PDB file of C-alpha atoms and ligand atoms in Angstrom:
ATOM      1  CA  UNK W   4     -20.624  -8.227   2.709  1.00 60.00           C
ATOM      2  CA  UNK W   5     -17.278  -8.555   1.400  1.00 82.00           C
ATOM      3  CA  UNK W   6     -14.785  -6.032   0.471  1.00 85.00           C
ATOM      4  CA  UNK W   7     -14.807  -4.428  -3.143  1.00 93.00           C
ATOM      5  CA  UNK W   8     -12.198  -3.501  -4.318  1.00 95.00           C
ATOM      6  CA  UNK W   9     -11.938  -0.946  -8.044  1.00 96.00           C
ATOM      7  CA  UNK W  10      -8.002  -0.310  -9.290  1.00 97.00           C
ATOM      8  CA  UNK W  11      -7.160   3.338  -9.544  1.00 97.00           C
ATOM      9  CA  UNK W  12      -3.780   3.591 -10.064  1.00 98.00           C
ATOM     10  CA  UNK W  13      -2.255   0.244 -12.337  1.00 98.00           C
ATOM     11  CA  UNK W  14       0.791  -1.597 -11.436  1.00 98.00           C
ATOM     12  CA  UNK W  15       2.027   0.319 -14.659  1.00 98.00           C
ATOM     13  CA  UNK W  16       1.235   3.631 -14.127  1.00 98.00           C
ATOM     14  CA  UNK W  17       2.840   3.332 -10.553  1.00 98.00           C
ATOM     15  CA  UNK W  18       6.176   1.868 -12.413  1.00 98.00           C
ATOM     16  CA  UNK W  19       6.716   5.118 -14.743  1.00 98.00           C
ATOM     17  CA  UNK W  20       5.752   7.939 -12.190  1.00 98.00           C
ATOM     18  CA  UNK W  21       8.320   6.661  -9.345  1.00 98.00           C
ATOM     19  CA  UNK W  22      10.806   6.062 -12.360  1.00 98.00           C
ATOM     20  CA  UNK W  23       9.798   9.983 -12.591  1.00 98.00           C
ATOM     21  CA  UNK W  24       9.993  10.706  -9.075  1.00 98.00           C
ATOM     22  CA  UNK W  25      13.244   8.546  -8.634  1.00 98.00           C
ATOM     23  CA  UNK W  26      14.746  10.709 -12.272  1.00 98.00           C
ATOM     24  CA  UNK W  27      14.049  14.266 -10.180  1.00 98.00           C
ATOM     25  CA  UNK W  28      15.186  13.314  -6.817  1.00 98.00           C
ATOM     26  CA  UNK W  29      18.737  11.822  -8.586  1.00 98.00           C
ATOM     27  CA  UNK W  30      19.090  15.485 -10.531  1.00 98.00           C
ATOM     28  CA  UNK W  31      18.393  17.264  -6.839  1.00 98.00           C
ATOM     29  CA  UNK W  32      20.585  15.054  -4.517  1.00 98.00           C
ATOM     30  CA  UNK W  33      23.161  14.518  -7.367  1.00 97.00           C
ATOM     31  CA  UNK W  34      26.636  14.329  -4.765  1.00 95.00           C
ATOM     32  CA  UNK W  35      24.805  14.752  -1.472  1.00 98.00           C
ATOM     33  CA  UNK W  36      24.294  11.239  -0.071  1.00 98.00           C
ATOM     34  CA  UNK W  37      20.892  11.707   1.096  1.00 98.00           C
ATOM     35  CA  UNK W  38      18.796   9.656   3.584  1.00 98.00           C
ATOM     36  CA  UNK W  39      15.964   8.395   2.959  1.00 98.00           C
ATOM     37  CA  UNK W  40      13.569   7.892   5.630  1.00 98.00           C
ATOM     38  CA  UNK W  41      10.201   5.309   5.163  1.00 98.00           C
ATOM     39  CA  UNK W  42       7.215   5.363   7.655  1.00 97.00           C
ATOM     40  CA  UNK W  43       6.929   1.740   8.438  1.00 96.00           C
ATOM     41  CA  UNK W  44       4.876   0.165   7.332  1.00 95.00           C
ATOM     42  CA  UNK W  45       2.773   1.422   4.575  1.00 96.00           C
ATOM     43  CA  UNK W  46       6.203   3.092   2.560  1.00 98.00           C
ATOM     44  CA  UNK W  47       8.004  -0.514   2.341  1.00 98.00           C
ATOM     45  CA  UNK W  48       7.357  -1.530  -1.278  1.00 98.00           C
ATOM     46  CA  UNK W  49       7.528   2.721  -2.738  1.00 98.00           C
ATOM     47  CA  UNK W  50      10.571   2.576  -0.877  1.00 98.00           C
ATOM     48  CA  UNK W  51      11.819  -0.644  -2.545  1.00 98.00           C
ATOM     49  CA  UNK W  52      10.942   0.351  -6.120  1.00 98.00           C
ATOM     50  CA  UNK W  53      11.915   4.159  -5.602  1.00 98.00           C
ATOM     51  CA  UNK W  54      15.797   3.103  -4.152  1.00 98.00           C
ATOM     52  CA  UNK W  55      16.056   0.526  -7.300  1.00 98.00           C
ATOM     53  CA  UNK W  56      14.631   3.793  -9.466  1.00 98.00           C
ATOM     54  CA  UNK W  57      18.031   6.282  -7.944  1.00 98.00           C
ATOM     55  CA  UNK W  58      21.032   6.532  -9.890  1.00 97.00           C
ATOM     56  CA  UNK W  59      22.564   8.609  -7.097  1.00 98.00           C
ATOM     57  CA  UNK W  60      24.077   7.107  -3.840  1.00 98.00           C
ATOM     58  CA  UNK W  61      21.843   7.500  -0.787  1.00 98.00           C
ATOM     59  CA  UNK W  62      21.319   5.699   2.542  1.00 98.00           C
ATOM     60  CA  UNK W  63      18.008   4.356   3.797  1.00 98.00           C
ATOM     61  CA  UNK W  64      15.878   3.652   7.335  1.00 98.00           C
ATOM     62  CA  UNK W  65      13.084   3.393   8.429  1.00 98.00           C
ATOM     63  CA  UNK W  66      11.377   4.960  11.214  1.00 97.00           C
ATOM     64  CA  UNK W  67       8.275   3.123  12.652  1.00 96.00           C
ATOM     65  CA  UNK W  68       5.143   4.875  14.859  1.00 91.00           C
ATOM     66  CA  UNK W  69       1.343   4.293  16.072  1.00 86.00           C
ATOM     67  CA  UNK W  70      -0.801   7.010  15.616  1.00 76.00           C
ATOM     68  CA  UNK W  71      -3.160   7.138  18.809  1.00 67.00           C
ATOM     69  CA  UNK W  72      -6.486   8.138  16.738  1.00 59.00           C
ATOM     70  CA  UNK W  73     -10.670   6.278  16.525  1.00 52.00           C
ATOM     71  CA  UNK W  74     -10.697   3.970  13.309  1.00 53.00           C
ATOM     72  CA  UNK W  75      -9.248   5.446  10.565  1.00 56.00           C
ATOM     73  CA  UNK W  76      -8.252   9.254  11.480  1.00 56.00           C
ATOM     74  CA  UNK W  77      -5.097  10.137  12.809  1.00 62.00           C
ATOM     75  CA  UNK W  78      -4.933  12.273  16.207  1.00 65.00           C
ATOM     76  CA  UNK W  79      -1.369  13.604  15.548  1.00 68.00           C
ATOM     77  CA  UNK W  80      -0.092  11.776  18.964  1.00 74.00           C
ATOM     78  CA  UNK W  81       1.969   9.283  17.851  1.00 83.00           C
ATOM     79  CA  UNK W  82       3.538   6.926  19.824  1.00 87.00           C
ATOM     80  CA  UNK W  83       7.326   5.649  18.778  1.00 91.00           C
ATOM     81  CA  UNK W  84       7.894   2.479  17.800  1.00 94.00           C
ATOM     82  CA  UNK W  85      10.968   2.238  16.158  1.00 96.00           C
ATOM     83  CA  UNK W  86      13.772   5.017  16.123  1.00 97.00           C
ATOM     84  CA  UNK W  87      16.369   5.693  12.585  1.00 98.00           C
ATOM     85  CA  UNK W  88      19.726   3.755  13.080  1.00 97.00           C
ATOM     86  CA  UNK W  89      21.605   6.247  11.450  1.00 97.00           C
ATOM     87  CA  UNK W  90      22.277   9.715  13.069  1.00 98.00           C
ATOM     88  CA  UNK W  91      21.258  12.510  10.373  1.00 98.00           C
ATOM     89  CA  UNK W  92      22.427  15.143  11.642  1.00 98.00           C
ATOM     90  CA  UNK W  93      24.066  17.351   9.109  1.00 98.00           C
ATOM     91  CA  UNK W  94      23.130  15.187   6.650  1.00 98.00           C
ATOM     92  CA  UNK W  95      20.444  15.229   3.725  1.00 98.00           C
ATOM     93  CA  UNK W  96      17.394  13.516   4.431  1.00 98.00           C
ATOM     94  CA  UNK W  97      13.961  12.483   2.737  1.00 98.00           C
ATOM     95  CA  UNK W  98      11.108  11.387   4.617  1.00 98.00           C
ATOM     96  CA  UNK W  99       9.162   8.339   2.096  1.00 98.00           C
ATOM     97  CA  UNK W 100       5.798   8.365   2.769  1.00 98.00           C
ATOM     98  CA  UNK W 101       3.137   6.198   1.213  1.00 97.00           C
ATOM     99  CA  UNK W 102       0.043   8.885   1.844  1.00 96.00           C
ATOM    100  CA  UNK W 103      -0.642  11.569   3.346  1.00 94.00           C
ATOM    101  CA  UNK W 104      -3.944  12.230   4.989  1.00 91.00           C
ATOM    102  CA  UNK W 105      -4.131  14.864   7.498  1.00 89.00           C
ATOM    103  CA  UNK W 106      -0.928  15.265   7.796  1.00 91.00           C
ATOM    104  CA  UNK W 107      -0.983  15.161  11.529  1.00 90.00           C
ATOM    105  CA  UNK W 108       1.713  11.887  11.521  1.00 90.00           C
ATOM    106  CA  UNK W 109       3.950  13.132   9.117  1.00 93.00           C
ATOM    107  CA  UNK W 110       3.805  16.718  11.184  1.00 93.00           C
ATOM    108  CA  UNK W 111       5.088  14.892  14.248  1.00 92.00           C
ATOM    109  CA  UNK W 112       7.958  13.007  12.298  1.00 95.00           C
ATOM    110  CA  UNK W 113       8.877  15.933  10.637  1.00 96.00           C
ATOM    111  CA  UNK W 114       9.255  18.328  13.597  1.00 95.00           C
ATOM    112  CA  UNK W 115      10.678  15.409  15.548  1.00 95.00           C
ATOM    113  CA  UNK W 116      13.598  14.867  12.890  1.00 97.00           C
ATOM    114  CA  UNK W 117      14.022  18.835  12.288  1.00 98.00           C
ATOM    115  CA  UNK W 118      15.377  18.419  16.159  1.00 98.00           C
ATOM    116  CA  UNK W 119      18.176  16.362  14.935  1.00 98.00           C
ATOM    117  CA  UNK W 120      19.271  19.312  12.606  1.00 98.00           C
ATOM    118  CA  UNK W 121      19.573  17.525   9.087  1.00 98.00           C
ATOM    119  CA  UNK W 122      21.473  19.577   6.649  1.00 98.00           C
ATOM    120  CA  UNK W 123      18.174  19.624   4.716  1.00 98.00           C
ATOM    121  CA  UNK W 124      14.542  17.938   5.166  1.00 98.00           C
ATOM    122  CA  UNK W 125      11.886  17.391   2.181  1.00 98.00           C
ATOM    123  CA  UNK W 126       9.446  14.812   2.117  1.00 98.00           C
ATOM    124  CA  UNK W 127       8.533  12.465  -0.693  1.00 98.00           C
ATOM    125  CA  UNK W 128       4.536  10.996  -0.906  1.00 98.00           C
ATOM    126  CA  UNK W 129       3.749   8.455  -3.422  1.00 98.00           C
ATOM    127  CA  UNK W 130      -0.197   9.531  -2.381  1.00 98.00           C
ATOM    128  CA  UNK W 131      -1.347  12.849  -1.211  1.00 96.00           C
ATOM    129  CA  UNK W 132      -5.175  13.140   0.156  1.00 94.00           C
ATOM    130  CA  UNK W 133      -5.448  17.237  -0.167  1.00 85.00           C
ATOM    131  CA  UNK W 134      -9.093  17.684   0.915  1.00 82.00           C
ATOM    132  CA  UNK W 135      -8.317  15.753   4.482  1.00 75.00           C
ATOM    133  CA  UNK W 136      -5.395  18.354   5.325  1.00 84.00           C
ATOM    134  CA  UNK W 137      -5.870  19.520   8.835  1.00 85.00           C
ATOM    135  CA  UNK W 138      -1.921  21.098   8.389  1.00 90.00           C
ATOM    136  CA  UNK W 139       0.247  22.562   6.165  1.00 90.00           C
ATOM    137  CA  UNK W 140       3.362  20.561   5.338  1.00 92.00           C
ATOM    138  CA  UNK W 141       5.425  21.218   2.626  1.00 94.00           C
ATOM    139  CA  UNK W 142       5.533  18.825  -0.068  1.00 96.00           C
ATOM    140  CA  UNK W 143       8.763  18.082  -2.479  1.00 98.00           C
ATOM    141  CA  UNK W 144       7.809  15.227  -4.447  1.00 98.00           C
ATOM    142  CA  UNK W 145       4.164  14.196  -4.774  1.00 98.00           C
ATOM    143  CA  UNK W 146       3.282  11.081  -7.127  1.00 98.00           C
ATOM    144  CA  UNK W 147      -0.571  11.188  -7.278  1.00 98.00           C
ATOM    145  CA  UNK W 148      -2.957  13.090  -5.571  1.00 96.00           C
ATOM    146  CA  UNK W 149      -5.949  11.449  -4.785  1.00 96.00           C
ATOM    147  CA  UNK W 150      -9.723  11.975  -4.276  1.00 94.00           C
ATOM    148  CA  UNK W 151     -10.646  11.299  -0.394  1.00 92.00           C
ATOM    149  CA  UNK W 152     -11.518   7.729  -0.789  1.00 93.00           C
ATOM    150  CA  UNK W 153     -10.140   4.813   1.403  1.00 94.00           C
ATOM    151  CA  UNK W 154      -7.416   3.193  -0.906  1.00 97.00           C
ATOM    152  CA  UNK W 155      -5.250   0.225  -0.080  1.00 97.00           C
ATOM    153  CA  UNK W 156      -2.811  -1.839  -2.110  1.00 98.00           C
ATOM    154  CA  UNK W 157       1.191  -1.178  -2.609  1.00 98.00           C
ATOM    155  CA  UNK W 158       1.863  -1.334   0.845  1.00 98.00           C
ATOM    156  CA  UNK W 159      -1.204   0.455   2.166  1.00 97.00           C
ATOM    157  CA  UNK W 160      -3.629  -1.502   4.469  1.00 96.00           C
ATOM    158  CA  UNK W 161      -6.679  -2.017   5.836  1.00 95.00           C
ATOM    159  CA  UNK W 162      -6.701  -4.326   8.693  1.00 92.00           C
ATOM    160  CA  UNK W 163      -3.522  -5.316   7.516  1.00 94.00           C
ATOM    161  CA  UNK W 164      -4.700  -6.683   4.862  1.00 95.00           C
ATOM    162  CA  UNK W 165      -3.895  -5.694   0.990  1.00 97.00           C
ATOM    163  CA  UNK W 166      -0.617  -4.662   1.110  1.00 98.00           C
ATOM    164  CA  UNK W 167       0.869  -6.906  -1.556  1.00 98.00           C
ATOM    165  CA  UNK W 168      -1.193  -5.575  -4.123  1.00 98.00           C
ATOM    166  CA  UNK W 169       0.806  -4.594  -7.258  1.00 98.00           C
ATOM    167  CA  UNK W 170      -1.827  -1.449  -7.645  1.00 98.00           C
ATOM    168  CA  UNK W 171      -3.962   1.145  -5.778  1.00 98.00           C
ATOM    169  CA  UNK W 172      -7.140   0.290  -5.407  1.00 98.00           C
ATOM    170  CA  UNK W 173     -10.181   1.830  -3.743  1.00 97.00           C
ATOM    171  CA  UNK W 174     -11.866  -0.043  -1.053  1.00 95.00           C
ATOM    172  CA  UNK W 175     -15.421  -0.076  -0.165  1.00 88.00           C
ATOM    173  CA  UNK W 176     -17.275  -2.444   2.515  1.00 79.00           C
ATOM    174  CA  UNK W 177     -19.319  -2.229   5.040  1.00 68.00           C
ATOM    175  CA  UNK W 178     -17.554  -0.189   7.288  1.00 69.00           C
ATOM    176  CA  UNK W 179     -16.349   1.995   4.200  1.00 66.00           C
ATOM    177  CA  UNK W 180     -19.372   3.370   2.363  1.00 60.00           C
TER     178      UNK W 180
HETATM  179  C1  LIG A  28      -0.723   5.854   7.299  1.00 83.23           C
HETATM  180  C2  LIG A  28       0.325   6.492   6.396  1.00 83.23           C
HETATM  181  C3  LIG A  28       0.747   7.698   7.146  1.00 83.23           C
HETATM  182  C4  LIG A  28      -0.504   8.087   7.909  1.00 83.23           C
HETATM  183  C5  LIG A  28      -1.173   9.192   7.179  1.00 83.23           C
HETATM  184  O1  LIG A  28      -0.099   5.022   8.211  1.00 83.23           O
HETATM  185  O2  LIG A  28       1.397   5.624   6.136  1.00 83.23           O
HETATM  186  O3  LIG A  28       1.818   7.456   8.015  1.00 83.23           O
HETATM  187  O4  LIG A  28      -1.377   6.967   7.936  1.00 83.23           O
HETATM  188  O5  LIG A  28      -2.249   9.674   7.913  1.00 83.23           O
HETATM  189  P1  LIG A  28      -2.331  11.186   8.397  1.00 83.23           P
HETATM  190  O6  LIG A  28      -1.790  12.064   7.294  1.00 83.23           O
HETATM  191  O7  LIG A  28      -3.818  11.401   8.613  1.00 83.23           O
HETATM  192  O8  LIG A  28      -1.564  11.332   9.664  1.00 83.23           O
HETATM  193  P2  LIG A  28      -0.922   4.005   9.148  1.00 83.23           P
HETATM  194  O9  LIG A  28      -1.213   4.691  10.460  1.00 83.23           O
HETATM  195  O10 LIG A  28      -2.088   3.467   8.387  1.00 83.23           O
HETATM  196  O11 LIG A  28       0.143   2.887   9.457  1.00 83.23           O
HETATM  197  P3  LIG A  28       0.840   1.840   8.451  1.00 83.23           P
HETATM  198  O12 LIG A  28       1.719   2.663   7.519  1.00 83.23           O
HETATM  199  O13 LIG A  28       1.641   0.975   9.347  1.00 83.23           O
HETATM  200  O14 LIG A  28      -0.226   1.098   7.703  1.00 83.23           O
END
């Protein structure tokens, strides 16, 4: 069987809710040179069209991790893969995330960067999965939230495969009822 896949969110929509996003953040961090942080690799192309959307100054990097877990479900041990090249301590910083699921990755970044004693932490989502929660992270800037369905497209995978797609779109095979 091959893989179906049904748009939810349209290249369009996408376009005027990070302009949105990308509006608020520039009114919050007006004069505070933030940081913003994308989990590789799923946050590469919100990350692209979200810096191009700022009309503040602001650094970026990316941080890169595995997340030890069966299939599809995170475990919350995460296993680094690559580290930030900038040193945030003191500094502003906003973790870019392309969904949030459990929230057991994003936990682990967050408390591992909290170490580093940033003048300030808040995390961005372009996609927040409430229902799967499993723990409470607080959330600055959320640009959809989704029903639990597997989506892919816009940087998120499956098998590595689908990224490029301009949209979200909902993915059902064989595996994925
Ligand atoms: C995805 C996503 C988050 C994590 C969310 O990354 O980018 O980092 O899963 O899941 P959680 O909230 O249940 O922890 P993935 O492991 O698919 O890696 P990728 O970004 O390289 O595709």
């Amino acid at each position: 069987m091959t893989d179906q896949l049904k748009v939810i969110i349209r290249k369009r929509e996408l376009k005027k809710r990070i302009k949105k996003l990308a509006y608020e953040i520039s009114n919050d961090y007006r004069d505070k040179n933030p940081v913003l942080v994308g989990i590789l690799k799923g946050s590469f192309i919100f990350m692209a069209d979200l810096t191009r959307e700022l009309q503040i100054p602001h650094e970026i990097d990316f941080i890169s991790v595995a997340s030890y877990g069966s299939g599809k479900c995170a475990s919350g041990v995460v296993r680094w893969l690559k580290d930030l090249s900038i040193n945030i301590e003191g500094k502003h910083v906003i973790i870019v995330e392309d969904i949030i699921d459990s929230g057991l990755t994003l936990n682990y970044i967050r408390n591992n960067l909290l170490t580093r004693n940033p003048k300030s932490l808040k995390i961005v989502t372009l996609l927040n999965k409430k229902r799967k929660r499993k723990i409470k992270i607080p959330l600055k800037y959320v640009g959809f939230s989704i029903p639990d369905e597997f989506v892919v497209g816009y940087g998120l995978d499956y098998d590595e495969k689908y990224r490029n797609l301009p949209y979200i779109a909902q993915l059902r095979n064989e595996k994925n009822e």
